[in-house]
Amino acid sequence: MSVGHGAAREFSRRAIGGAAIAAAGAAGLTGLGSTTAAAQATRGSDGQTANGRLYELRSGRHSLVVGGVAATVLSWRVDGTEMLLTHAPDDIGEGWQGKTLLPWANRIDQGRYTFGGEDLQVPINEPDRESALHGLMGFTEWTPVEHHRDRVVLEHLLHPHYGYPFTIAFRIEFTLQGNGFRSTLSARNAGRTDAPFGTANHTYLAAGGERVDDVVFELPANTYYVTNDRLIPTGKADVAGSEYDYRTARPIGATEMDTAFTDLDRDSDGTATVRFGRPDGSAVQLWADRTHGYLQVYTDDSPETDRPARAGLTVEPMTCAPNAFVTGDGMIVLRPGQTHTGSWGYRLLD
């Protein structure tokens, strides 16, 4: 976990510049023209889509479109080919596609947890599983601070909520790099008391064929979470000998996963790398730094829209385990003035 004092800049001063950037974006994608499908969204007079203002980045063969709502990764194209399982900016989407999840990732069982000696209750937004799912910012628009050809920076100040009485200042940067893109999130406790925190991202990679069954998948995880029928962990198990052992690359096959993993193998710099060999011949990697100790894999078996099942999958880089606010497993505690920073990204191998 990367945590330090004084690492964050003052968000309020940045918001002034962000207002000017937002005004420049009222006609569409801020600062850049576009011919991508994502740019064809119907926008209101203030430049809004269902996913907020759109920010397009370009560099070489790559383009990226970020929606201001939930700092959503809406599109990643390489030579004009869409790499993600995504949706149009005018649609709300389904399954949290592309969203940055804050201030917790995954579920809080029955929305109840105890922190600092206080019993707290957040709203349940997954009633069938009696869970509070994916935080409080899934439909919140972030403020633009900087937008360049290959980089965008957004910020949001989360004020106290019922059940989450903490103030957190968030800053996120998306950058196109030589062979992919990078996301870096900083979270600063702007309040006067300790605050619990966790984050993840829910971007789906397209299968590169009809179904994920044919994706050759390598997942550097040694342990998976056993859950009840509401996907709340009840224990851990070694992946060895299980259907979830993808430490050596092999096709996903018929395995269905909505499964959390941990105990990740890492490179010498602390990076954990997930590898996807897609049927179209492309080789894609998801990487996550040491601050992300958990991965949630979902093979999109039950989409709630008319898109075909298993047309893509999400591997969510998470800083905490499911139900972390209850169990403490991976939960980050930010002291007043303290900042957490972490990065993850996708890259295409040539």
CSV table of C-alpha atoms in Angstrom, one decimal:
chain,number,residue,atom,x,y,z
A,1,MET,CA,0.0,0.0,0.0
A,2,SER,CA,1.4,3.4,-1.0
A,3,VAL,CA,0.4,5.8,1.7
A,4,GLY,CA,2.0,9.1,2.6
A,5,HIS,CA,1.4,12.6,4.1
A,6,GLY,CA,1.2,15.7,1.9
A,7,ALA,CA,1.2,13.8,-1.4
A,8,ALA,CA,-2.0,15.2,-2.7
A,9,ARG,CA,-2.4,18.6,-4.2
A,10,GLU,CA,-5.2,21.0,-3.2
A,11,PHE,CA,-8.4,19.8,-5.0
A,12,SER,CA,-10.3,23.0,-4.6
A,13,ARG,CA,-7.8,25.1,-6.6
A,14,ARG,CA,-7.9,22.5,-9.4
A,15,ALA,CA,-11.6,22.7,-9.6
A,16,ILE,CA,-11.3,26.3,-10.9
A,17,GLY,CA,-9.3,25.1,-13.9
A,18,GLY,CA,-11.7,22.2,-14.3
A,19,ALA,CA,-14.6,24.5,-14.8
A,20,ALA,CA,-12.9,26.0,-17.8
A,21,ILE,CA,-12.2,22.6,-19.2
A,22,ALA,CA,-15.8,21.5,-18.7
A,23,ALA,CA,-17.0,24.6,-20.5
A,24,ALA,CA,-14.7,23.8,-23.4
A,25,GLY,CA,-16.3,20.3,-23.5
A,26,ALA,CA,-19.9,21.6,-23.8
A,27,ALA,CA,-19.9,21.0,-27.5
A,28,GLY,CA,-18.7,17.4,-27.2
A,29,LEU,CA,-15.4,15.6,-26.5
A,30,THR,CA,-13.2,18.2,-24.7
A,31,GLY,CA,-10.4,19.5,-26.8
A,32,LEU,CA,-10.4,16.8,-29.5
A,33,GLY,CA,-12.5,15.9,-32.5
A,34,SER,CA,-13.3,12.3,-33.0
A,35,THR,CA,-14.6,9.7,-35.5
A,36,THR,CA,-14.9,6.9,-32.9
A,37,ALA,CA,-18.3,5.3,-32.3
A,38,ALA,CA,-18.2,6.6,-28.7
A,39,ALA,CA,-18.0,10.1,-30.0
A,40,GLN,CA,-21.2,9.8,-31.9
A,41,ALA,CA,-23.3,10.1,-28.7
A,42,THR,CA,-26.2,12.4,-28.6
A,43,ARG,CA,-25.2,15.2,-26.2
A,44,GLY,CA,-27.4,17.8,-24.6
A,45,SER,CA,-26.6,21.5,-24.8
A,46,ASP,CA,-24.2,21.2,-21.8
A,47,GLY,CA,-22.2,18.4,-23.5
A,48,GLN,CA,-23.7,15.7,-21.3
A,49,THR,CA,-24.3,12.0,-22.2
A,50,ALA,CA,-25.7,9.3,-19.9
A,51,ASN,CA,-22.0,8.8,-18.9
A,52,GLY,CA,-21.3,12.5,-18.4
A,53,ARG,CA,-18.8,14.4,-20.5
A,54,LEU,CA,-16.5,12.4,-22.7
A,55,TYR,CA,-12.8,12.7,-22.9
A,56,GLU,CA,-10.9,11.2,-25.8
A,57,LEU,CA,-7.2,10.4,-25.7
A,58,ARG,CA,-5.1,9.5,-28.7
A,59,SER,CA,-1.6,8.3,-29.2
A,60,GLY,CA,-0.3,6.3,-32.2
A,61,ARG,CA,-2.5,3.3,-32.8
A,62,HIS,CA,-4.4,3.7,-29.6
A,63,SER,CA,-7.4,5.8,-28.6
A,64,LEU,CA,-9.2,5.9,-25.2
A,65,VAL,CA,-12.6,7.4,-24.3
A,66,VAL,CA,-13.3,8.1,-20.6
A,67,GLY,CA,-16.8,9.1,-19.4
A,68,GLY,CA,-16.9,11.6,-16.6
A,69,VAL,CA,-19.5,9.6,-14.7
A,70,ALA,CA,-17.7,7.1,-12.4
A,71,ALA,CA,-14.5,7.9,-14.3
A,72,THR,CA,-15.6,5.2,-16.7
A,73,VAL,CA,-13.4,3.5,-19.4
A,74,LEU,CA,-15.9,3.5,-22.3
A,75,SER,CA,-13.6,2.6,-25.2
A,76,TRP,CA,-10.1,1.4,-25.9
A,77,ARG,CA,-9.4,1.1,-29.6
A,78,VAL,CA,-6.3,-0.2,-31.4
A,79,ASP,CA,-6.1,0.6,-35.1
A,80,GLY,CA,-9.8,1.3,-34.9
A,81,THR,CA,-10.7,-2.0,-33.4
A,82,GLU,CA,-12.6,-1.9,-30.1
A,83,MET,CA,-10.9,-4.0,-27.4
A,84,LEU,CA,-13.5,-3.8,-24.7
A,85,LEU,CA,-16.9,-5.2,-24.1
A,86,THR,CA,-18.6,-1.9,-23.6
A,87,HIS,CA,-21.7,0.2,-24.4
A,88,ALA,CA,-22.7,3.4,-26.1
A,89,PRO,CA,-22.2,6.6,-24.1
A,90,ASP,CA,-26.0,7.3,-24.3
A,91,ASP,CA,-26.7,4.0,-22.5
A,92,ILE,CA,-26.3,3.6,-18.7
A,93,GLY,CA,-24.7,0.2,-19.4
A,94,GLU,CA,-25.0,-2.9,-17.3
A,95,GLY,CA,-22.7,-4.8,-14.9
A,96,TRP,CA,-20.8,-1.7,-13.9
A,97,GLN,CA,-18.9,-1.8,-17.2
A,98,GLY,CA,-15.8,0.3,-17.1
A,99,LYS,CA,-16.6,2.1,-13.8
A,100,THR,CA,-14.1,3.2,-11.1
A,101,LEU,CA,-15.5,1.8,-7.9
A,102,LEU,CA,-15.3,3.9,-4.7
A,103,PRO,CA,-15.0,4.2,-1.7
A,104,TRP,CA,-15.2,0.4,-1.5
A,105,ALA,CA,-15.0,-2.4,-4.0
A,106,ASN,CA,-17.3,-5.4,-4.2
A,107,ARG,CA,-19.8,-6.1,-1.4
A,108,ILE,CA,-20.6,-5.2,2.1
A,109,ASP,CA,-22.8,-7.9,3.6
A,110,GLN,CA,-26.2,-6.4,4.4
A,111,GLY,CA,-24.6,-3.0,4.1
A,112,ARG,CA,-23.6,-3.1,7.7
A,113,TYR,CA,-20.1,-2.7,9.2
A,114,THR,CA,-18.4,-1.3,12.3
A,115,PHE,CA,-15.6,1.2,12.2
A,116,GLY,CA,-14.0,3.3,14.9
A,117,GLY,CA,-16.4,1.7,17.4
A,118,GLU,CA,-19.5,2.9,15.5
A,119,ASP,CA,-22.0,0.7,13.8
A,120,LEU,CA,-22.7,2.0,10.3
A,121,GLN,CA,-25.3,1.2,7.6
A,122,VAL,CA,-25.0,2.1,3.9
A,123,PRO,CA,-27.8,1.6,1.4
A,124,ILE,CA,-28.3,-1.8,-0.1
A,125,ASN,CA,-28.3,-1.6,-3.9
A,126,GLU,CA,-28.2,-5.4,-4.6
A,127,PRO,CA,-31.4,-6.5,-2.8
A,128,ASP,CA,-31.3,-10.1,-4.1
A,129,ARG,CA,-28.0,-10.6,-2.3
A,130,GLU,CA,-28.7,-8.2,0.6
A,131,SER,CA,-25.5,-6.3,-0.2
A,132,ALA,CA,-24.2,-2.9,-0.7
A,133,LEU,CA,-22.3,-3.2,-4.0
A,134,HIS,CA,-19.4,-1.2,-5.4
A,135,GLY,CA,-19.5,1.9,-3.3
A,136,LEU,CA,-21.2,5.2,-3.6
A,137,MET,CA,-19.8,6.8,-6.8
A,138,GLY,CA,-21.1,4.6,-9.6
A,139,PHE,CA,-23.2,7.5,-11.0
A,140,THR,CA,-21.3,10.5,-9.9
A,141,GLU,CA,-19.6,12.8,-12.4
A,142,TRP,CA,-16.0,13.8,-11.8
A,143,THR,CA,-14.6,17.3,-12.4
A,144,PRO,CA,-12.1,17.6,-15.3
A,145,VAL,CA,-8.8,19.2,-14.2
A,146,GLU,CA,-6.5,18.6,-17.2
A,147,HIS,CA,-7.1,17.2,-20.7
A,148,HIS,CA,-4.3,16.7,-23.2
A,149,ARG,CA,-4.1,14.6,-26.3
A,150,ASP,CA,-2.9,11.5,-24.5
A,151,ARG,CA,-3.9,12.2,-20.9
A,152,VAL,CA,-6.8,13.3,-18.7
A,153,VAL,CA,-7.1,14.1,-15.0
A,154,LEU,CA,-10.4,14.1,-13.1
A,155,GLU,CA,-11.1,14.8,-9.5
A,156,HIS,CA,-14.0,14.5,-7.0
A,157,LEU,CA,-14.5,15.4,-3.4
A,158,LEU,CA,-16.7,12.8,-1.7
A,159,HIS,CA,-18.6,14.4,1.2
A,160,PRO,CA,-19.9,12.4,4.2
A,161,HIS,CA,-22.9,10.1,3.5
A,162,TYR,CA,-25.3,8.3,5.8
A,163,GLY,CA,-23.3,5.2,6.7
A,164,TYR,CA,-20.1,6.5,5.3
A,165,PRO,CA,-19.4,9.7,7.4
A,166,PHE,CA,-16.0,10.5,5.8
A,167,THR,CA,-14.5,13.0,3.4
A,168,ILE,CA,-12.2,11.7,0.7
A,169,ALA,CA,-10.6,13.7,-2.1
A,170,PHE,CA,-10.1,11.6,-5.2
A,171,ARG,CA,-7.9,12.3,-8.2
A,172,ILE,CA,-7.6,9.9,-11.2
A,173,GLU,CA,-5.4,10.1,-14.2
A,174,PHE,CA,-5.8,8.1,-17.5
A,175,THR,CA,-2.7,8.1,-19.8
A,176,LEU,CA,-2.1,6.4,-23.1
A,177,GLN,CA,1.3,4.8,-23.2
A,178,GLY,CA,3.1,3.1,-26.1
A,179,ASN,CA,1.1,-0.1,-26.1
A,180,GLY,CA,-1.9,0.6,-23.9
A,181,PHE,CA,-3.2,2.8,-21.2
A,182,ARG,CA,-2.7,3.4,-17.5
A,183,SER,CA,-5.0,4.5,-14.7
A,184,THR,CA,-3.6,6.0,-11.5
A,185,LEU,CA,-5.9,6.8,-8.6
A,186,SER,CA,-5.1,8.9,-5.5
A,187,ALA,CA,-7.3,9.0,-2.5
A,188,ARG,CA,-6.7,11.6,0.3
A,189,ASN,CA,-8.5,11.6,3.6
A,190,ALA,CA,-9.7,15.2,3.8
A,191,GLY,CA,-11.6,14.7,7.0
A,192,ARG,CA,-10.7,14.8,10.7
A,193,THR,CA,-11.0,11.1,11.5
A,194,ASP,CA,-9.7,7.8,10.2
A,195,ALA,CA,-11.6,6.5,7.1
A,196,PRO,CA,-12.0,3.0,5.6
A,197,PHE,CA,-11.3,2.8,1.9
A,198,GLY,CA,-11.1,0.4,-1.0
A,199,THR,CA,-11.3,0.7,-4.8
A,200,ALA,CA,-11.5,-1.4,-8.0
A,201,ASN,CA,-12.2,-1.0,-11.7
A,202,HIS,CA,-14.8,-2.9,-13.6
A,203,THR,CA,-13.6,-2.7,-17.2
A,204,TYR,CA,-14.5,-5.7,-19.4
A,205,LEU,CA,-12.2,-7.0,-22.1
A,206,ALA,CA,-14.0,-8.3,-25.2
A,207,ALA,CA,-13.5,-12.0,-26.0
A,208,GLY,CA,-12.0,-11.3,-29.4
A,209,GLY,CA,-14.3,-14.0,-30.7
A,210,GLU,CA,-17.8,-15.2,-30.0
A,211,ARG,CA,-17.2,-16.4,-26.4
A,212,VAL,CA,-14.6,-16.2,-23.6
A,213,ASP,CA,-14.4,-20.0,-23.7
A,214,ASP,CA,-11.6,-19.9,-26.3
A,215,VAL,CA,-9.6,-17.2,-24.5
A,216,VAL,CA,-6.3,-18.6,-23.3
A,217,PHE,CA,-6.1,-17.2,-19.8
A,218,GLU,CA,-3.2,-16.9,-17.4
A,219,LEU,CA,-4.1,-15.7,-13.9
A,220,PRO,CA,-1.2,-15.4,-11.4
A,221,ALA,CA,-3.3,-16.2,-8.3
A,222,ASN,CA,-2.7,-19.0,-5.8
A,223,THR,CA,-5.8,-18.6,-3.7
A,224,TYR,CA,-9.5,-18.1,-4.3
A,225,TYR,CA,-12.4,-17.1,-2.1
A,226,VAL,CA,-15.1,-19.6,-1.3
A,227,THR,CA,-18.5,-17.9,-1.0
A,228,ASN,CA,-22.1,-18.5,0.0
A,229,ASP,CA,-24.9,-18.1,-2.5
A,230,ARG,CA,-24.8,-14.3,-2.0
A,231,LEU,CA,-21.1,-14.2,-3.0
A,232,ILE,CA,-20.0,-13.3,0.5
A,233,PRO,CA,-16.7,-15.0,1.3
A,234,THR,CA,-16.9,-17.9,3.8
A,235,GLY,CA,-13.2,-18.9,3.5
A,236,LYS,CA,-10.3,-19.4,1.2
A,237,ALA,CA,-8.9,-22.3,-0.8
A,238,ASP,CA,-5.8,-23.2,-2.8
A,239,VAL,CA,-6.4,-23.0,-6.5
A,240,ALA,CA,-4.2,-26.1,-7.0
A,241,GLY,CA,-6.4,-29.0,-8.3
A,242,SER,CA,-9.5,-26.7,-8.7
A,243,GLU,CA,-11.2,-25.5,-11.8
A,244,TYR,CA,-9.8,-22.0,-10.9
A,245,ASP,CA,-6.2,-22.9,-11.4
A,246,TYR,CA,-5.0,-20.7,-14.3
A,247,ARG,CA,-1.5,-20.2,-13.1
A,248,THR,CA,-0.4,-21.9,-16.3
A,249,ALA,CA,-2.1,-20.5,-19.4
A,250,ARG,CA,-5.0,-22.5,-20.7
A,251,PRO,CA,-8.4,-21.9,-22.3
A,252,ILE,CA,-11.1,-20.7,-20.0
A,253,GLY,CA,-13.4,-23.3,-21.4
A,254,ALA,CA,-16.8,-23.7,-19.8
A,255,THR,CA,-15.7,-22.5,-16.4
A,256,GLU,CA,-18.0,-19.9,-14.9
A,257,MET,CA,-16.5,-17.4,-12.6
A,258,ASP,CA,-17.7,-14.6,-10.4
A,259,THR,CA,-14.8,-15.3,-8.1
A,260,ALA,CA,-12.2,-13.3,-6.1
A,261,PHE,CA,-8.6,-14.3,-6.0
A,262,THR,CA,-5.6,-13.3,-3.9
A,263,ASP,CA,-2.0,-14.4,-3.1
A,264,LEU,CA,-0.8,-13.0,-6.5
A,265,ASP,CA,2.5,-13.9,-8.1
A,266,ARG,CA,4.4,-10.7,-9.0
A,267,ASP,CA,7.3,-9.5,-11.0
A,268,SER,CA,10.4,-8.1,-9.3
A,269,ASP,CA,8.8,-4.6,-9.4
A,270,GLY,CA,5.7,-5.8,-7.6
A,271,THR,CA,3.5,-6.0,-10.7
A,272,ALA,CA,0.9,-8.7,-11.1
A,273,THR,CA,0.1,-9.5,-14.7
A,274,VAL,CA,-3.0,-11.3,-16.2
A,275,ARG,CA,-2.6,-12.6,-19.7
A,276,PHE,CA,-5.3,-13.1,-22.4
A,277,GLY,CA,-4.7,-14.9,-25.6
A,278,ARG,CA,-7.7,-14.0,-27.7
A,279,PRO,CA,-9.1,-16.1,-30.6
A,280,ASP,CA,-8.5,-13.2,-33.0
A,281,GLY,CA,-4.8,-13.7,-32.4
A,282,SER,CA,-4.2,-10.7,-30.1
A,283,ALA,CA,-2.3,-10.9,-26.9
A,284,VAL,CA,-3.5,-8.6,-24.1
A,285,GLN,CA,-2.2,-8.1,-20.6
A,286,LEU,CA,-3.8,-6.5,-17.5
A,287,TRP,CA,-1.3,-5.3,-15.0
A,288,ALA,CA,-1.8,-4.1,-11.5
A,289,ASP,CA,0.7,-2.7,-9.0
A,290,ARG,CA,1.4,-3.9,-5.5
A,291,THR,CA,-1.5,-1.9,-4.0
A,292,HIS,CA,-3.9,-4.2,-5.7
A,293,GLY,CA,-3.8,-7.4,-3.8
A,294,TYR,CA,-7.0,-9.0,-5.1
A,295,LEU,CA,-8.6,-9.8,-8.5
A,296,GLN,CA,-12.2,-10.5,-9.1
A,297,VAL,CA,-12.9,-12.5,-12.3
A,298,TYR,CA,-16.4,-12.5,-13.9
A,299,THR,CA,-17.0,-14.3,-17.1
A,300,ASP,CA,-20.3,-12.4,-17.8
A,301,ASP,CA,-22.5,-15.4,-17.6
A,302,SER,CA,-25.7,-13.6,-16.8
A,303,PRO,CA,-25.9,-10.2,-18.4
A,304,GLU,CA,-29.1,-8.3,-17.7
A,305,THR,CA,-29.2,-6.9,-21.2
A,306,ASP,CA,-29.7,-8.5,-24.6
A,307,ARG,CA,-25.9,-8.8,-25.2
A,308,PRO,CA,-24.8,-12.4,-25.6
A,309,ALA,CA,-23.5,-14.1,-22.4
A,310,ARG,CA,-19.7,-14.7,-22.1
A,311,ALA,CA,-18.9,-12.2,-24.9
A,312,GLY,CA,-16.2,-10.8,-22.6
A,313,LEU,CA,-14.9,-10.9,-19.1
A,314,THR,CA,-13.8,-8.5,-16.4
A,315,VAL,CA,-10.8,-9.0,-14.2
A,316,GLU,CA,-11.1,-6.3,-11.6
A,317,PRO,CA,-7.9,-5.1,-9.9
A,318,MET,CA,-9.0,-4.6,-6.3
A,319,THR,CA,-7.3,-3.1,-3.3
A,320,CYS,CA,-9.4,-5.2,-0.9
A,321,ALA,CA,-11.3,-8.4,-0.7
A,322,PRO,CA,-15.1,-8.8,-1.0
A,323,ASN,CA,-16.8,-7.8,2.3
A,324,ALA,CA,-13.6,-6.1,3.4
A,325,PHE,CA,-15.4,-3.4,5.5
A,326,VAL,CA,-16.8,-6.3,7.6
A,327,THR,CA,-13.7,-8.6,7.8
A,328,GLY,CA,-10.9,-6.1,7.4
A,329,ASP,CA,-9.3,-8.2,4.7
A,330,GLY,CA,-7.4,-5.7,2.6
A,331,MET,CA,-9.3,-2.7,3.9
A,332,ILE,CA,-7.2,0.4,3.8
A,333,VAL,CA,-7.5,2.9,6.8
A,334,LEU,CA,-6.6,6.4,5.8
A,335,ARG,CA,-5.5,8.7,8.6
A,336,PRO,CA,-6.4,12.4,8.3
A,337,GLY,CA,-4.3,14.0,5.6
A,338,GLN,CA,-3.0,10.6,4.4
A,339,THR,CA,-3.0,9.6,0.7
A,340,HIS,CA,-3.2,6.2,-1.0
A,341,THR,CA,-2.0,5.9,-4.6
A,342,GLY,CA,-2.2,2.9,-6.9
A,343,SER,CA,-2.1,2.1,-10.7
A,344,TRP,CA,-3.3,-0.5,-13.1
A,345,GLY,CA,-3.6,-0.7,-16.9
A,346,TYR,CA,-4.0,-2.7,-20.1
A,347,ARG,CA,-1.5,-3.3,-22.9
A,348,LEU,CA,-1.5,-5.0,-26.2
A,349,LEU,CA,1.5,-7.1,-27.1
A,350,ASP,CA,2.7,-6.7,-30.8
